[in-house]
PDB file of N, CA and C in Angstrom:
ATOM      1  N   MET Q1412      -2.260   1.625  -9.992  1.00 95.00           N
ATOM      2  CA  MET Q1412      -2.198   2.266  -8.758  1.00 95.00           C
ATOM      3  C   MET Q1412      -2.917   3.908  -8.977  1.00 95.00           C
ATOM      4  N   LYS Q1413      -4.001   4.177  -8.264  1.00 97.00           N
ATOM      5  CA  LYS Q1413      -4.009   5.737  -8.405  1.00 97.00           C
ATOM      6  C   LYS Q1413      -3.939   6.286  -6.730  1.00 97.00           C
ATOM      7  N   THR Q1414      -3.399   7.591  -6.759  1.00 98.00           N
ATOM      8  CA  THR Q1414      -3.069   7.925  -5.550  1.00 98.00           C
ATOM      9  C   THR Q1414      -3.950   9.131  -5.443  1.00 98.00           C
ATOM     10  N   ASN Q1415      -3.986   9.977  -4.013  1.00 97.00           N
ATOM     11  CA  ASN Q1415      -4.905  11.239  -4.221  1.00 97.00           C
ATOM     12  C   ASN Q1415      -4.100  11.495  -2.452  1.00 97.00           C
ATOM     13  N   ILE Q1416      -4.029  12.907  -2.366  1.00 97.00           N
ATOM     14  CA  ILE Q1416      -3.793  13.528  -1.170  1.00 97.00           C
ATOM     15  C   ILE Q1416      -4.748  14.333  -1.008  1.00 97.00           C
ATOM     16  N   GLN Q1417      -5.647  14.457   0.049  1.00 97.00           N
ATOM     17  CA  GLN Q1417      -6.526  15.230   0.497  1.00 97.00           C
ATOM     18  C   GLN Q1417      -6.528  15.482   1.810  1.00 97.00           C
ATOM     19  N   ASP Q1418      -6.710  16.940   2.622  1.00 97.00           N
ATOM     20  CA  ASP Q1418      -6.775  16.967   3.981  1.00 97.00           C
ATOM     21  C   ASP Q1418      -5.540  16.244   4.658  1.00 97.00           C
ATOM     22  N   GLY Q1419      -4.430  16.084   4.002  1.00 97.00           N
ATOM     23  CA  GLY Q1419      -3.224  15.287   4.963  1.00 97.00           C
ATOM     24  C   GLY Q1419      -3.484  13.859   4.709  1.00 97.00           C
ATOM     25  N   THR Q1420      -4.255  13.132   4.220  1.00 98.00           N
ATOM     26  CA  THR Q1420      -4.363  11.730   3.882  1.00 98.00           C
ATOM     27  C   THR Q1420      -4.224  11.469   2.714  1.00 98.00           C
ATOM     28  N   LEU Q1421      -2.860  10.513   2.589  1.00 98.00           N
ATOM     29  CA  LEU Q1421      -2.583   9.867   1.353  1.00 98.00           C
ATOM     30  C   LEU Q1421      -3.521   8.698   1.179  1.00 98.00           C
ATOM     31  N   THR Q1422      -3.997   8.598   0.184  1.00 98.00           N
ATOM     32  CA  THR Q1422      -4.779   7.376  -0.279  1.00 98.00           C
ATOM     33  C   THR Q1422      -4.414   6.547  -1.237  1.00 98.00           C
ATOM     34  N   ILE Q1423      -4.088   5.371  -1.293  1.00 98.00           N
ATOM     35  CA  ILE Q1423      -3.478   4.809  -2.636  1.00 98.00           C
ATOM     36  C   ILE Q1423      -4.543   3.518  -2.686  1.00 98.00           C
ATOM     37  N   ILE Q1424      -4.838   3.589  -3.969  1.00 98.00           N
ATOM     38  CA  ILE Q1424      -6.024   2.696  -4.622  1.00 98.00           C
ATOM     39  C   ILE Q1424      -4.886   1.455  -5.393  1.00 98.00           C
ATOM     40  N   LEU Q1425      -5.031   0.447  -4.819  1.00 98.00           N
ATOM     41  CA  LEU Q1425      -4.438  -0.661  -5.447  1.00 98.00           C
ATOM     42  C   LEU Q1425      -5.230  -1.305  -6.644  1.00 98.00           C
ATOM     43  N   PRO Q1426      -4.331  -1.540  -7.812  1.00 97.00           N
ATOM     44  CA  PRO Q1426      -4.887  -2.210  -8.855  1.00 97.00           C
ATOM     45  C   PRO Q1426      -5.152  -3.472  -8.697  1.00 97.00           C
ATOM     46  N   PRO Q1427      -6.292  -4.172  -9.778  1.00 97.00           N
ATOM     47  CA  PRO Q1427      -6.381  -5.628  -9.684  1.00 97.00           C
ATOM     48  C   PRO Q1427      -5.194  -6.659  -9.565  1.00 97.00           C
ATOM     49  N   ASP Q1428      -4.048  -5.896 -10.542  1.00 97.00           N
ATOM     50  CA  ASP Q1428      -2.808  -6.701 -10.694  1.00 97.00           C
ATOM     51  C   ASP Q1428      -1.523  -6.188  -9.921  1.00 97.00           C
ATOM     52  N   CYS Q1429      -1.420  -6.944  -8.590  1.00 97.00           N
ATOM     53  CA  CYS Q1429      -0.226  -6.181  -7.994  1.00 97.00           C
ATOM     54  C   CYS Q1429       1.205  -7.179  -7.964  1.00 97.00           C
ATOM     55  N   THR Q1430       1.862  -6.932  -9.063  1.00 95.00           N
ATOM     56  CA  THR Q1430       2.617  -8.395  -9.152  1.00 95.00           C
ATOM     57  C   THR Q1430       3.737  -7.223  -9.694  1.00 95.00           C
ATOM     58  N   ILE Q1431       5.189  -8.216  -9.574  1.00 94.00           N
ATOM     59  CA  ILE Q1431       6.541  -7.653  -9.766  1.00 94.00           C
ATOM     60  C   ILE Q1431       6.805  -6.680 -11.027  1.00 94.00           C
ATOM     61  N   PRO Q1432       5.890  -6.961 -12.234  1.00 93.00           N
ATOM     62  CA  PRO Q1432       6.060  -5.827 -13.347  1.00 93.00           C
ATOM     63  C   PRO Q1432       5.819  -4.560 -12.858  1.00 93.00           C
ATOM     64  N   ARG Q1433       4.580  -4.477 -12.109  1.00 94.00           N
ATOM     65  CA  ARG Q1433       4.073  -3.124 -11.470  1.00 94.00           C
ATOM     66  C   ARG Q1433       5.047  -2.321 -10.307  1.00 94.00           C
ATOM     67  N   ALA Q1434       5.786  -3.317  -9.536  1.00 93.00           N
ATOM     68  CA  ALA Q1434       6.389  -3.025  -8.431  1.00 93.00           C
ATOM     69  C   ALA Q1434       7.172  -1.816  -8.318  1.00 93.00           C
ATOM     70  N   GLU Q1435       8.188  -1.812  -9.179  1.00 93.00           N
ATOM     71  CA  GLU Q1435       9.260  -0.536  -9.301  1.00 93.00           C
ATOM     72  C   GLU Q1435       8.293   0.842  -9.825  1.00 93.00           C
ATOM     73  N   SER Q1436       7.614   0.841 -10.751  1.00 95.00           N
ATOM     74  CA  SER Q1436       6.995   1.991 -11.247  1.00 95.00           C
ATOM     75  C   SER Q1436       5.782   2.356  -9.955  1.00 95.00           C
ATOM     76  N   ASP Q1437       5.090   1.520  -9.356  1.00 97.00           N
ATOM     77  CA  ASP Q1437       4.357   1.836  -7.991  1.00 97.00           C
ATOM     78  C   ASP Q1437       5.205   2.407  -6.924  1.00 97.00           C
ATOM     79  N   THR Q1438       6.224   1.879  -6.501  1.00 96.00           N
ATOM     80  CA  THR Q1438       7.312   2.461  -5.669  1.00 96.00           C
ATOM     81  C   THR Q1438       7.641   3.929  -6.086  1.00 96.00           C
ATOM     82  N   ASP Q1439       8.154   3.951  -7.190  1.00 96.00           N
ATOM     83  CA  ASP Q1439       8.441   5.235  -7.854  1.00 96.00           C
ATOM     84  C   ASP Q1439       7.125   6.358  -7.622  1.00 96.00           C
ATOM     85  N   LYS Q1440       6.101   5.988  -8.006  1.00 96.00           N
ATOM     86  CA  LYS Q1440       4.932   6.817  -7.459  1.00 96.00           C
ATOM     87  C   LYS Q1440       4.557   7.183  -6.306  1.00 96.00           C
ATOM     88  N   ILE Q1441       4.614   6.239  -5.334  1.00 96.00           N
ATOM     89  CA  ILE Q1441       4.430   6.390  -3.883  1.00 96.00           C
ATOM     90  C   ILE Q1441       5.799   7.240  -3.298  1.00 96.00           C
ATOM     91  N   ARG Q1442       6.770   7.006  -3.319  1.00 95.00           N
ATOM     92  CA  ARG Q1442       8.093   7.410  -2.600  1.00 95.00           C
ATOM     93  C   ARG Q1442       7.957   9.129  -2.654  1.00 95.00           C
ATOM     94  N   PRO Q1443       7.515   9.950  -3.543  1.00 96.00           N
ATOM     95  CA  PRO Q1443       7.838  11.180  -3.296  1.00 96.00           C
ATOM     96  C   PRO Q1443       6.473  11.659  -2.790  1.00 96.00           C
ATOM     97  N   LEU Q1444       5.473  10.928  -2.507  1.00 97.00           N
ATOM     98  CA  LEU Q1444       4.150  11.361  -1.796  1.00 97.00           C
ATOM     99  C   LEU Q1444       4.230  11.411  -0.243  1.00 97.00           C
ATOM    100  N   VAL Q1445       5.206  10.468   0.166  1.00 96.00           N
ATOM    101  CA  VAL Q1445       5.395  10.412   1.499  1.00 96.00           C
ATOM    102  C   VAL Q1445       6.142  11.288   2.268  1.00 96.00           C
ATOM    103  N   SER Q1446       5.652  12.447   2.847  1.00 94.00           N
ATOM    104  CA  SER Q1446       6.378  13.656   3.264  1.00 94.00           C
ATOM    105  C   SER Q1446       5.764  13.978   4.691  1.00 94.00           C
ATOM    106  N   ASP Q1447       6.627  15.151   5.452  1.00 92.00           N
ATOM    107  CA  ASP Q1447       6.199  15.517   6.668  1.00 92.00           C
ATOM    108  C   ASP Q1447       4.629  15.980   6.539  1.00 92.00           C
ATOM    109  N   ASP Q1448       4.125  16.445   5.379  1.00 94.00           N
ATOM    110  CA  ASP Q1448       2.801  16.973   5.395  1.00 94.00           C
ATOM    111  C   ASP Q1448       1.778  15.808   5.265  1.00 94.00           C
ATOM    112  N   ILE Q1449       2.195  14.429   5.329  1.00 98.00           N
ATOM    113  CA  ILE Q1449       1.044  13.632   5.412  1.00 98.00           C
ATOM    114  C   ILE Q1449       0.797  13.102   6.825  1.00 98.00           C
ATOM    115  N   ARG Q1450      -0.498  12.980   7.204  1.00 97.00           N
ATOM    116  CA  ARG Q1450      -0.749  12.695   8.559  1.00 97.00           C
ATOM    117  C   ARG Q1450      -1.351  11.396   8.643  1.00 97.00           C
ATOM    118  N   LYS Q1451      -1.751  11.039   7.355  1.00 98.00           N
ATOM    119  CA  LYS Q1451      -2.408   9.496   7.587  1.00 98.00           C
ATOM    120  C   LYS Q1451      -1.991   8.901   6.017  1.00 98.00           C
ATOM    121  N   ILE Q1452      -1.947   7.413   6.096  1.00 98.00           N
ATOM    122  CA  ILE Q1452      -2.002   6.853   4.898  1.00 98.00           C
ATOM    123  C   ILE Q1452      -2.895   5.557   4.827  1.00 98.00           C
ATOM    124  N   GLU Q1453      -3.733   5.667   3.843  1.00 98.00           N
ATOM    125  CA  GLU Q1453      -4.908   4.701   3.814  1.00 98.00           C
ATOM    126  C   GLU Q1453      -4.625   3.858   2.306  1.00 98.00           C
ATOM    127  N   VAL Q1454      -4.563   2.673   2.580  1.00 98.00           N
ATOM    128  CA  VAL Q1454      -4.457   1.643   1.172  1.00 98.00           C
ATOM    129  C   VAL Q1454      -5.826   1.060   1.276  1.00 98.00           C
ATOM    130  N   GLN Q1455      -6.438   1.066   0.113  1.00 98.00           N
ATOM    131  CA  GLN Q1455      -7.603   0.487  -0.363  1.00 98.00           C
ATOM    132  C   GLN Q1455      -7.089  -0.636  -1.387  1.00 98.00           C
ATOM    133  N   ALA Q1456      -7.603  -1.974  -0.952  1.00 97.00           N
ATOM    134  CA  ALA Q1456      -7.228  -2.994  -1.586  1.00 97.00           C
ATOM    135  C   ALA Q1456      -8.499  -3.942  -1.819  1.00 97.00           C
ATOM    136  N   LYS Q1457      -9.439  -3.411  -2.118  1.00 97.00           N
ATOM    137  CA  LYS Q1457     -10.701  -4.257  -2.487  1.00 97.00           C
ATOM    138  C   LYS Q1457     -10.594  -4.655  -3.894  1.00 97.00           C
ATOM    139  N   SER Q1458      -9.798  -4.347  -5.041  1.00 97.00           N
ATOM    140  CA  SER Q1458      -9.763  -4.626  -6.101  1.00 97.00           C
ATOM    141  C   SER Q1458      -8.774  -5.699  -6.593  1.00 97.00           C
ATOM    142  N   VAL Q1459      -7.748  -5.923  -5.751  1.00 97.00           N
ATOM    143  CA  VAL Q1459      -6.580  -6.609  -5.860  1.00 97.00           C
ATOM    144  C   VAL Q1459      -7.177  -8.192  -6.279  1.00 97.00           C
ATOM    145  N   GLU Q1460      -6.970  -8.633  -7.414  1.00 97.00           N
ATOM    146  CA  GLU Q1460      -6.959 -10.301  -7.598  1.00 97.00           C
ATOM    147  C   GLU Q1460      -5.666 -10.861  -7.726  1.00 97.00           C
ATOM    148  N   GLU Q1461      -4.776 -10.247  -7.800  1.00 97.00           N
ATOM    149  CA  GLU Q1461      -3.463 -10.959  -7.991  1.00 97.00           C
ATOM    150  C   GLU Q1461      -2.403 -10.354  -7.271  1.00 97.00           C
ATOM    151  N   MET Q1462      -1.695 -10.830  -6.293  1.00 96.00           N
ATOM    152  CA  MET Q1462      -0.396 -10.003  -5.515  1.00 96.00           C
ATOM    153  C   MET Q1462       0.639 -11.065  -5.462  1.00 96.00           C
ATOM    154  N   ASP Q1463       1.743 -10.689  -5.599  1.00 93.00           N
ATOM    155  CA  ASP Q1463       2.765 -11.555  -5.231  1.00 93.00           C
ATOM    156  C   ASP Q1463       3.887 -11.050  -3.964  1.00 93.00           C
ATOM    157  N   THR Q1464       5.032 -11.607  -3.776  1.00 90.00           N
ATOM    158  CA  THR Q1464       5.934 -11.301  -2.619  1.00 90.00           C
ATOM    159  C   THR Q1464       6.362  -9.894  -3.047  1.00 90.00           C
ATOM    160  N   ALA Q1465       6.795  -9.378  -4.206  1.00 92.00           N
ATOM    161  CA  ALA Q1465       7.422  -7.988  -4.402  1.00 92.00           C
ATOM    162  C   ALA Q1465       6.659  -7.144  -4.098  1.00 92.00           C
ATOM    163  N   TYR Q1466       5.303  -7.133  -4.401  1.00 94.00           N
ATOM    164  CA  TYR Q1466       4.016  -6.161  -3.882  1.00 94.00           C
ATOM    165  C   TYR Q1466       4.164  -6.209  -2.781  1.00 94.00           C
ATOM    166  N   ILE Q1467       3.909  -7.310  -1.825  1.00 94.00           N
ATOM    167  CA  ILE Q1467       3.724  -7.217  -0.387  1.00 94.00           C
ATOM    168  C   ILE Q1467       4.851  -6.707   0.091  1.00 94.00           C
ATOM    169  N   GLN Q1468       5.807  -6.792  -0.231  1.00 94.00           N
ATOM    170  CA  GLN Q1468       7.264  -6.268   0.152  1.00 94.00           C
ATOM    171  C   GLN Q1468       7.180  -4.285   0.278  1.00 94.00           C
ATOM    172  N   ILE Q1469       6.402  -4.162  -0.797  1.00 95.00           N
ATOM    173  CA  ILE Q1469       6.243  -2.718  -1.051  1.00 95.00           C
ATOM    174  C   ILE Q1469       5.444  -1.981   0.358  1.00 95.00           C
ATOM    175  N   LEU Q1470       4.111  -2.741   0.412  1.00 96.00           N
ATOM    176  CA  LEU Q1470       3.360  -2.424   1.479  1.00 96.00           C
ATOM    177  C   LEU Q1470       3.964  -2.690   2.816  1.00 96.00           C
ATOM    178  N   LEU Q1471       4.977  -3.820   3.064  1.00 95.00           N
ATOM    179  CA  LEU Q1471       5.289  -3.569   4.273  1.00 95.00           C
ATOM    180  C   LEU Q1471       6.609  -2.402   4.428  1.00 95.00           C
ATOM    181  N   SER Q1472       7.240  -2.010   3.461  1.00 95.00           N
ATOM    182  CA  SER Q1472       8.380  -0.878   3.351  1.00 95.00           C
ATOM    183  C   SER Q1472       7.575   0.271   3.668  1.00 95.00           C
ATOM    184  N   LEU Q1473       6.231   0.292   3.044  1.00 96.00           N
ATOM    185  CA  LEU Q1473       5.492   1.624   3.164  1.00 96.00           C
ATOM    186  C   LEU Q1473       4.963   1.697   4.766  1.00 96.00           C
ATOM    187  N   LYS Q1474       4.749   0.615   5.308  1.00 96.00           N
ATOM    188  CA  LYS Q1474       4.043   0.627   6.773  1.00 96.00           C
ATOM    189  C   LYS Q1474       5.345   0.726   7.548  1.00 96.00           C
ATOM    190  N   THR Q1475       6.371   0.533   7.479  1.00 96.00           N
ATOM    191  CA  THR Q1475       7.587   0.646   8.222  1.00 96.00           C
ATOM    192  C   THR Q1475       8.186   2.051   8.177  1.00 96.00           C
ATOM    193  N   THR Q1476       7.850   2.705   7.157  1.00 96.00           N
ATOM    194  CA  THR Q1476       8.136   4.033   6.730  1.00 96.00           C
ATOM    195  C   THR Q1476       7.145   5.174   7.642  1.00 96.00           C
ATOM    196  N   ALA Q1477       5.962   4.629   7.312  1.00 97.00           N
ATOM    197  CA  ALA Q1477       4.858   5.228   8.118  1.00 97.00           C
ATOM    198  C   ALA Q1477       5.040   5.307   9.598  1.00 97.00           C
ATOM    199  N   ASP Q1478       5.582   4.128  10.327  1.00 97.00           N
ATOM    200  CA  ASP Q1478       5.704   3.873  11.326  1.00 97.00           C
ATOM    201  C   ASP Q1478       6.950   4.726  12.300  1.00 97.00           C
ATOM    202  N   HIS Q1479       7.909   5.021  11.173  1.00 97.00           N
ATOM    203  CA  HIS Q1479       9.114   5.698  11.494  1.00 97.00           C
ATOM    204  C   HIS Q1479       8.721   7.242  11.588  1.00 97.00           C
ATOM    205  N   MET Q1480       7.784   7.549  10.599  1.00 96.00           N
ATOM    206  CA  MET Q1480       7.424   9.033  10.821  1.00 96.00           C
ATOM    207  C   MET Q1480       6.247   9.511  11.490  1.00 96.00           C
ATOM    208  N   LYS Q1481       5.580   8.132  12.395  1.00 97.00           N
ATOM    209  CA  LYS Q1481       4.758   8.314  13.246  1.00 97.00           C
ATOM    210  C   LYS Q1481       3.335   8.766  12.285  1.00 97.00           C
ATOM    211  N   ILE Q1482       3.001   7.975  11.569  1.00 97.00           N
ATOM    212  CA  ILE Q1482       1.988   8.349  10.301  1.00 97.00           C
ATOM    213  C   ILE Q1482       0.935   7.282  10.672  1.00 97.00           C
ATOM    214  N   PRO Q1483      -0.270   7.160  11.009  1.00 98.00           N
ATOM    215  CA  PRO Q1483      -1.118   6.047  11.079  1.00 98.00           C
ATOM    216  C   PRO Q1483      -1.118   5.463   9.624  1.00 98.00           C
ATOM    217  N   PHE Q1484      -1.021   4.110   9.548  1.00 97.00           N
ATOM    218  CA  PHE Q1484      -1.151   3.260   8.357  1.00 97.00           C
ATOM    219  C   PHE Q1484      -2.309   2.413   8.270  1.00 97.00           C
ATOM    220  N   ARG Q1485      -3.093   2.180   7.313  1.00 96.00           N
ATOM    221  CA  ARG Q1485      -4.090   1.170   7.533  1.00 96.00           C
ATOM    222  C   ARG Q1485      -4.342   0.498   5.905  1.00 96.00           C
ATOM    223  N   ILE Q1486      -4.759  -0.656   5.691  1.00 96.00           N
ATOM    224  CA  ILE Q1486      -5.106  -1.165   4.381  1.00 96.00           C
ATOM    225  C   ILE Q1486      -6.611  -1.388   4.791  1.00 96.00           C
ATOM    226  N   SER Q1487      -7.479  -0.887   4.177  1.00 94.00           N
ATOM    227  CA  SER Q1487      -8.862  -1.179   4.033  1.00 94.00           C
ATOM    228  C   SER Q1487      -9.252  -2.073   3.180  1.00 94.00           C
ATOM    229  N   GLU Q1488     -10.367  -2.710   3.379  1.00 93.00           N
ATOM    230  CA  GLU Q1488     -11.146  -3.245   2.319  1.00 93.00           C
ATOM    231  C   GLU Q1488     -10.179  -4.440   1.480  1.00 93.00           C
ATOM    232  N   MET Q1489      -9.507  -5.153   2.218  1.00 94.00           N
ATOM    233  CA  MET Q1489      -8.646  -5.994   1.829  1.00 94.00           C
ATOM    234  C   MET Q1489      -9.453  -7.225   1.053  1.00 94.00           C
ATOM    235  N   SER Q1490      -9.076  -7.585  -0.233  1.00 96.00           N
ATOM    236  CA  SER Q1490      -9.832  -8.525  -0.966  1.00 96.00           C
ATOM    237  C   SER Q1490      -9.125  -9.986  -0.394  1.00 96.00           C
ATOM    238  N   PRO Q1491      -9.993 -10.986  -0.751  1.00 95.00           N
ATOM    239  CA  PRO Q1491      -9.140 -12.195  -0.133  1.00 95.00           C
ATOM    240  C   PRO Q1491      -7.771 -12.700  -0.906  1.00 95.00           C
ATOM    241  N   GLU Q1492      -7.385 -12.173  -1.640  1.00 95.00           N
ATOM    242  CA  GLU Q1492      -6.219 -12.305  -2.333  1.00 95.00           C
ATOM    243  C   GLU Q1492      -5.101 -11.576  -1.401  1.00 95.00           C
ATOM    244  N   VAL Q1493      -5.325 -10.392  -0.938  1.00 94.00           N
ATOM    245  CA  VAL Q1493      -4.333  -9.663   0.095  1.00 94.00           C
ATOM    246  C   VAL Q1493      -4.506 -10.412   1.180  1.00 94.00           C
ATOM    247  N   LEU Q1494      -5.550 -10.772   1.884  1.00 93.00           N
ATOM    248  CA  LEU Q1494      -5.583 -11.458   3.006  1.00 93.00           C
ATOM    249  C   LEU Q1494      -4.780 -12.873   2.801  1.00 93.00           C
ATOM    250  N   ARG Q1495      -4.945 -13.530   1.872  1.00 93.00           N
ATOM    251  CA  ARG Q1495      -4.227 -14.651   1.632  1.00 93.00           C
ATOM    252  C   ARG Q1495      -2.567 -14.305   1.638  1.00 93.00           C
ATOM    253  N   VAL Q1496      -2.236 -13.610   0.862  1.00 92.00           N
ATOM    254  CA  VAL Q1496      -0.804 -13.401   0.633  1.00 92.00           C
ATOM    255  C   VAL Q1496      -0.291 -12.843   2.007  1.00 92.00           C
ATOM    256  N   SER Q1497      -0.802 -11.966   2.667  1.00 91.00           N
ATOM    257  CA  SER Q1497      -0.294 -11.533   3.972  1.00 91.00           C
ATOM    258  C   SER Q1497      -0.425 -12.463   4.863  1.00 91.00           C
ATOM    259  N   GLU Q1498      -1.358 -13.281   4.838  1.00 91.00           N
ATOM    260  CA  GLU Q1498      -1.447 -14.629   5.809  1.00 91.00           C
ATOM    261  C   GLU Q1498       0.108 -15.629   5.539  1.00 91.00           C
ATOM    262  N   LEU Q1499       0.234 -15.594   4.246  1.00 90.00           N
ATOM    263  CA  LEU Q1499       1.235 -16.656   3.888  1.00 90.00           C
ATOM    264  C   LEU Q1499       2.486 -16.039   4.078  1.00 90.00           C
ATOM    265  N   HIS Q1500       2.815 -14.540   4.303  1.00 87.00           N
ATOM    266  CA  HIS Q1500       4.002 -14.075   4.591  1.00 87.00           C
ATOM    267  C   HIS Q1500       4.264 -13.572   6.131  1.00 87.00           C
ATOM    268  N   GLY Q1501       3.343 -13.977   6.755  1.00 88.00           N
ATOM    269  CA  GLY Q1501       3.132 -13.508   8.169  1.00 88.00           C
ATOM    270  C   GLY Q1501       2.778 -11.859   8.366  1.00 88.00           C
ATOM    271  N   ALA Q1502       2.467 -11.304   7.482  1.00 86.00           N
ATOM    272  CA  ALA Q1502       2.303  -9.633   7.478  1.00 86.00           C
ATOM    273  C   ALA Q1502       1.175  -9.183   8.262  1.00 86.00           C
ATOM    274  N   GLU Q1503       1.138  -8.284   8.913  1.00 81.00           N
ATOM    275  CA  GLU Q1503       0.025  -7.661   9.679  1.00 81.00           C
ATOM    276  C   GLU Q1503      -0.126  -6.375   9.437  1.00 81.00           C
ATOM    277  N   PHE Q1504      -1.093  -6.066   8.862  1.00 79.00           N
ATOM    278  CA  PHE Q1504      -1.429  -4.843   8.702  1.00 79.00           C
ATOM    279  C   PHE Q1504      -2.739  -4.223   9.361  1.00 79.00           C
TER     280      PHE Q1504
END
């Protein structure tokens, strides 16, 4: 996962493999970046080839946090795998 903060926008670029072995380290990377200085969160998911339940939970948690902080949140360029897993879990982004 790659992250970038520019002009108040936190951009998160997901890796091809979004599975449980990465979940904890990626959560630890994201957590300190979400602050009152962030005005928008954008997740780019075009490269995702594999995603499991643990990783979709990270995205749902991030969306919930953004909603509580009134930070606009969106996932752009969702790969077919992200769409499939989101639909499977009833997650709406």
